[in-house]
Structures are given as C-alpha cells and as structure tokens.
Amino acid sequence: MDRDIDPRLDESERPDLEPGGRARAERDVPSARDDDRDVFSRGLDLPRGQGRERVRIHSHEYQLRGSEVRTLATVGAFRVIPTEELRQPAERQDVLRKDVEHLREIGLVRTMPYVVGRTRTTLVTLTEQGREVLEAARRPRHGEEPQIFYAGVAKSRELAHDVRLHSAYVQASERLIAGGGRVHRVVLDHELKREYQSFLQAPNRGRRDSTGRPQRDPNEIARWAEEHQLPMADGSVQFPDLRIEYDAPDGRRDVQNIEIMTPHYRGAHAASKVSAGFTRYRAGGARLSGGRGSSGGGRTRDSRLAEEMLG
C-alpha cells in the first residue's frame, strides 16, 4: 500500500504546508484524548491529517484525509450510522457532508434516506470496496483483538434497531473516557453469537454420526459464559446488542455490555434483559441503567423504568 501527498492539492489542503508554502508542524498528529475518541481508525495505516493523500490498495487508488478515514472506520465498526452522528465535535457540518459525498463518489460508502423516530436522516454503510480499504490498511498490534468491520446492512427488519447502536456507544464511551478508561474496540452481538455457536458445535466437527445438535452440557455452557463475561438467565446465555472493550483506570481490561431497549421488548424477554445487568438505553437514546451492579432479583428502580418504557 502506497501513500503519497497529491501535488495537485491546494496549499491549504497540503498536510505538510502552511498557507503560503511554509512548513507545518506535526499538529495533525492526534492527542492521546483524540486517539481515545478515534478508536476505530487507530491501528490503520491510512491518512490522519487534514489534507488528502494518495492511497493505493491493490490495483485501486484513492484520495483520503483523516476525517474521511475516521468516517470509514466508524461506519464499518457499527455497520450502519445516521450521517449526523459522524460529525466530530470541532467539525463543521459542511465538512462532514463533503467527506461523505467524496467517499460515495469513489465507491467506498453507500447512503440511503431513512426515518429514525420522527426524524428524517441519511444512513451510511460501507461497500465491500470500503471494507477492503480498511482491512488492507491494518497494522498488526501485539496482544490486541482486531476491530471487525462490516459492509452493508445485515437484516432490513433489524435496521431500526441497529441505527441506534452508535448513539448508545457514544454516550457510554464518553462516560468511560471521562472516568479515565481507554476504549479498545466494540463487539456487535453477531460476533459474540457466532463465537458461541462455534463453541456449541465444536464436538460435532468431523463426526459423520453427528446430528448437528449442540453437544454441550449446562455446566460447559455456564463456564463459557463466565469466561466471556456474559450473564445467564433461565439456563440461557444473554447477549448484549453491543460490547465495549476497554482498559479501566487501574489497568484492568474490562467490558461494558449495552442493550437498546425498544417498545417491542415484552414479558420474559424484557425481564431477562433487565436481570442480565446490561447498561440499557431507550430506543430514543436515554440511559436506563448503569449496568454494573444492576443485576439480581427484586423490583429495582431500573426495572420499573424499563416497565414504564415498555408499557
């Protein structure tokens, strides 16, 4: 993969020059706090500065700048995101619009109109080409699990739910960072469930007499759940919609499991999510619980809040 500064760019867009041609200091290098907020582009050998650079991936060549790389990586991590949520705190709305337009023109993202609640928005997803750019730019990081990137929408019937994941992540990660935590990556429920199914089916692999049914006893399942920091309810493993993996201030690696509560949560299903102790957010974004320490029996304030939402 080659990266070069495009000589055709205006001086104001060149990452190595101030207006007028003066050498620019390395001010585009993100600070430690910025790096915590730019979790998904961390570890990618792609531009970080304000000016576009030439990037060659296999036989394709692209012009990308840091804000566009952050957009690509964030969208890839969550699969689908409303456009307005991609804007950085200090970034103008027109900059984001131009970035998304450019990424669409060069074939790395797709956009689609959508309504979240009563608000009209535009959703952004990666194309396979966009995911390929991210995958080809990975730098190996010793001891770190890689961030998984996705292209396209998983299931159209789950879209109303999936578009709310990023907003819940932003709220949760801001609290973690403010408390001294350092976020490493996010894990969607799809990844956790896939790993669980692989565990269930492992004894069946290579066996001609296998019926395809899981060959794990309850104790094995309980141990697997404990090792993966997942709760059990009525003998079943409970999976969050989203997991944040982070370092706590004391250096301990920890996770925060997040669930998006929608009006469709009813009865036993809703009760199992409440008892699981996940950090829960309303579909509209309001936080319902703090996650840790909220599991267990009884009618807590959190469970009553959930009931009010679901009623």
XYZ file of C-alpha atoms in Angstrom:
311
model
C 0.000 0.000 0.000
C 1.455 3.366 -1.054
C 0.684 6.747 0.499
C 1.717 9.973 -1.195
C 0.703 13.602 -0.877
C -1.131 14.673 -4.007
C 0.844 17.553 -5.598
C -2.354 18.811 -7.223
C -3.867 19.781 -3.842
C -4.109 23.434 -2.895
C -1.509 24.562 -0.332
C -4.217 24.988 2.299
C -5.065 21.275 1.929
C -1.483 20.004 1.969
C -0.745 18.242 5.288
C 2.936 19.364 5.235
C 2.478 23.049 4.348
C 1.013 26.147 5.947
C -0.768 28.607 3.609
C 1.982 30.345 1.660
C 4.143 27.242 1.470
C 5.672 27.341 4.979
C 6.427 24.020 6.658
C 3.660 22.978 9.028
C 4.328 21.450 12.441
C 3.026 17.978 13.146
C -0.216 19.368 14.547
C -2.331 16.791 12.721
C -0.975 14.017 14.928
C -3.876 13.228 17.279
C -3.504 13.802 21.004
C -3.958 10.942 23.469
C -7.544 12.062 24.128
C -8.329 12.308 20.414
C -6.891 8.820 19.969
C -9.293 7.501 22.607
C -12.190 9.003 20.688
C -10.904 7.799 17.333
C -10.857 4.171 18.419
C -11.788 2.635 15.110
C -9.138 4.265 12.916
C -6.425 3.510 15.458
C -4.086 0.876 14.058
C -4.842 1.663 10.403
C -2.038 2.743 8.076
C -4.178 5.466 6.496
C -4.028 9.295 6.452
C -4.742 11.193 9.672
C -4.159 14.773 8.581
C -6.402 17.492 7.140
C -5.097 17.209 3.590
C -5.904 14.371 1.210
C -3.196 11.832 0.476
C -2.920 9.265 -2.274
C -3.602 5.728 -1.019
C -3.134 2.658 -3.209
C -4.992 -0.501 -2.210
C -4.219 -3.421 -4.525
C -4.983 -2.091 -8.013
C -7.116 0.865 -6.844
C -6.019 4.366 -5.909
C -7.908 6.744 -3.611
C -7.508 10.260 -2.236
C -8.309 10.269 1.500
C -7.879 12.545 4.503
C -8.068 11.853 8.212
C -11.717 12.808 8.724
C -12.758 10.517 5.859
C -10.750 7.632 7.314
C -12.465 8.146 10.690
C -15.839 8.066 8.948
C -14.987 4.849 7.090
C -13.721 3.078 10.217
C -16.610 4.177 12.436
C -19.257 3.162 9.906
C -17.515 -0.168 9.379
C -17.446 -0.914 13.109
C -21.195 -0.311 13.579
C -22.359 -1.417 10.121
C -24.806 1.489 9.699
C -24.871 5.009 11.187
C -27.044 8.129 10.677
C -24.898 10.721 8.917
C -25.223 13.487 11.515
C -23.714 11.247 14.212
C -20.424 11.077 12.301
C -19.503 14.726 12.814
C -16.555 15.338 15.140
C -17.133 17.869 17.987
C -14.994 20.584 16.362
C -16.009 19.800 12.774
C -18.361 21.861 10.635
C -21.409 20.144 9.157
C -20.365 21.052 5.616
C -17.023 19.255 6.123
C -18.834 16.049 7.043
C -21.183 16.431 4.065
C -18.256 16.833 1.671
C -16.464 13.844 3.213
C -19.480 11.574 2.795
C -20.056 12.805 -0.763
C -16.426 12.122 -1.647
C -16.485 8.639 -0.108
C -19.664 7.835 -2.036
C -18.235 9.143 -5.309
C -15.147 6.923 -5.022
C -17.277 3.869 -4.181
C -16.363 3.323 -0.514
C -19.769 4.043 1.098
C -23.455 3.904 0.245
C -26.120 6.246 1.602
C -29.861 5.832 1.950
C -32.708 8.034 3.263
C -34.292 6.839 6.488
C -36.532 7.995 9.337
C -35.352 7.424 12.921
C -38.328 8.001 15.203
C -39.814 11.097 13.562
C -36.540 12.481 12.274
C -35.532 12.221 8.636
C -31.897 11.313 8.176
C -29.439 9.653 5.822
C -27.800 6.368 6.737
C -24.251 5.459 5.746
C -22.871 1.941 5.229
C -19.632 0.637 3.770
C -19.416 -1.016 0.389
C -17.304 -4.160 0.089
C -14.703 -1.922 -1.532
C -14.758 0.350 1.527
C -14.290 -2.591 3.881
C -11.399 -3.829 1.722
C -9.609 -0.493 2.170
C -9.815 -0.816 5.966
C -8.786 -4.458 6.031
C -5.783 -3.853 3.757
C -4.598 -0.976 5.953
C -4.443 -2.871 9.255
C -1.208 -2.724 11.232
C -0.645 -5.777 13.461
C -0.952 -4.843 17.138
C 0.544 -7.332 19.567
C -1.945 -8.697 22.060
C -4.895 -6.748 20.637
C -8.022 -8.271 19.147
C -8.768 -6.532 15.840
C -11.815 -4.367 15.298
C -14.228 -6.158 12.946
C -15.509 -4.080 10.027
C -18.763 -4.741 8.173
C -20.167 -3.793 4.774
C -23.849 -3.280 4.044
C -26.969 -3.787 6.147
C -27.339 -7.144 7.923
C -31.130 -7.608 8.007
C -33.591 -4.950 6.902
C -36.026 -5.876 9.672
C -33.333 -5.099 12.269
C -32.333 -1.767 10.750
C -34.498 0.338 13.103
C -32.647 -1.268 15.994
C -29.132 -1.214 14.509
C -29.145 2.508 13.680
C -29.296 3.286 17.417
C -26.170 1.368 18.423
C -23.673 4.117 17.640
C -25.544 6.730 19.670
C -25.599 4.433 22.711
C -21.886 3.744 22.236
C -21.052 7.458 22.171
C -22.853 8.056 25.471
C -21.260 5.031 27.143
C -17.750 5.685 25.842
C -17.830 9.329 26.921
C -18.548 8.189 30.484
C -15.778 5.598 30.338
C -13.231 8.084 28.978
C -14.256 10.777 31.468
C -13.616 8.229 34.223
C -10.098 7.525 32.969
C -10.873 4.485 30.811
C -9.366 3.757 27.385
C -11.603 2.131 24.796
C -10.081 -0.588 22.605
C -12.863 -1.748 20.319
C -16.561 -2.607 20.059
C -18.041 -6.052 19.506
C -21.506 -6.467 17.987
C -23.864 -9.223 19.152
C -23.327 -11.000 15.828
C -19.686 -11.674 16.706
C -20.480 -12.971 20.200
C -23.274 -15.224 18.934
C -21.079 -16.579 16.148
C -18.371 -17.445 18.667
C -20.973 -19.130 20.887
C -22.306 -21.235 18.017
C -18.756 -22.282 17.146
C -18.293 -23.384 20.763
C -21.583 -25.341 20.745
C -20.763 -27.162 17.510
C -17.089 -27.899 18.192
C -17.749 -31.504 19.393
C -19.668 -32.219 16.156
C -16.896 -31.255 13.763
C -15.503 -34.161 11.782
C -18.087 -36.631 13.114
C -20.098 -38.491 10.499
C -22.655 -39.583 13.088
C -23.338 -36.013 14.200
C -26.978 -34.856 14.207
C -25.924 -31.230 14.136
C -27.398 -30.600 17.551
C -25.209 -28.824 20.121
C -23.196 -31.263 22.236
C -22.537 -29.174 25.328
C -23.896 -29.756 28.820
C -25.200 -26.900 31.023
C -22.010 -26.739 33.087
C -19.865 -26.281 29.974
C -22.183 -23.546 28.740
C -22.087 -21.800 32.115
C -18.273 -21.879 32.107
C -18.145 -20.494 28.565
C -20.492 -17.651 29.559
C -18.396 -16.817 32.613
C -15.161 -16.818 30.597
C -16.749 -14.421 28.104
C -18.240 -12.184 30.813
C -21.791 -12.911 29.727
C -24.669 -13.479 32.165
C -27.050 -16.442 32.252
C -30.833 -16.240 32.691
C -33.063 -19.323 32.964
C -30.226 -21.502 31.678
C -29.585 -19.375 28.580
C -26.634 -17.134 27.739
C -27.670 -13.480 27.460
C -26.076 -11.492 24.636
C -25.905 -7.675 24.593
C -26.516 -5.666 21.446
C -23.079 -4.132 21.803
C -19.957 -4.677 23.900
C -17.288 -2.081 24.605
C -13.866 -3.479 25.485
C -11.744 -1.030 27.466
C -8.955 -0.600 29.998
C -10.134 0.603 33.405
C -8.122 3.362 35.152
C -6.346 0.714 37.265
C -5.091 -1.021 34.097
C -7.595 -3.854 34.275
C -9.137 -4.984 30.938
C -12.915 -4.838 31.273
C -16.101 -4.785 29.201
C -19.356 -2.875 29.242
C -22.353 -4.672 27.744
C -25.039 -2.462 26.210
C -28.647 -3.205 25.314
C -31.006 -0.990 23.289
C -34.487 -1.243 24.800
C -37.291 -0.754 22.274
C -41.096 -0.840 22.686
C -41.001 -4.389 21.266
C -39.384 -5.755 24.440
C -42.120 -7.586 26.311
C -42.612 -10.189 29.009
C -39.898 -12.762 29.711
C -37.591 -11.374 27.027
C -37.650 -7.902 28.584
C -37.254 -9.350 32.081
C -34.172 -11.361 31.048
C -32.521 -8.225 29.628
C -33.232 -6.299 32.815
C -31.871 -9.085 35.033
C -28.759 -9.502 32.845
C -27.326 -6.284 34.254
C -26.559 -4.730 30.859
C -26.260 -0.967 30.557
C -29.593 -0.176 28.915
C -30.652 2.697 26.699
C -34.070 3.633 25.441
C -34.510 3.459 21.684
C -34.519 7.265 21.770
C -31.158 7.374 23.498
C -31.935 7.938 27.203
C -29.933 5.819 29.604
C -31.937 3.433 31.796
C -29.267 1.814 33.946
C -25.617 1.876 34.838
C -25.006 -1.777 34.001
C -22.676 -2.992 36.703
C -24.401 -3.785 39.972
C -27.858 -3.584 38.438
C -28.430 -7.316 38.034
C -30.213 -9.518 40.512
C -33.754 -10.060 41.716
C -36.353 -7.679 43.006
C -38.111 -4.682 41.538
C -35.357 -2.079 41.338
C -35.838 1.486 40.146
C -34.208 0.448 36.865
C -36.668 -2.368 36.295
C -39.622 -0.026 36.952
C -38.160 2.452 34.451
C -37.964 -0.325 31.894
C -41.569 -1.289 32.603
C -42.704 2.322 32.127
C -40.955 2.429 28.762
C -42.398 -0.876 27.640
C -45.932 -0.265 28.801
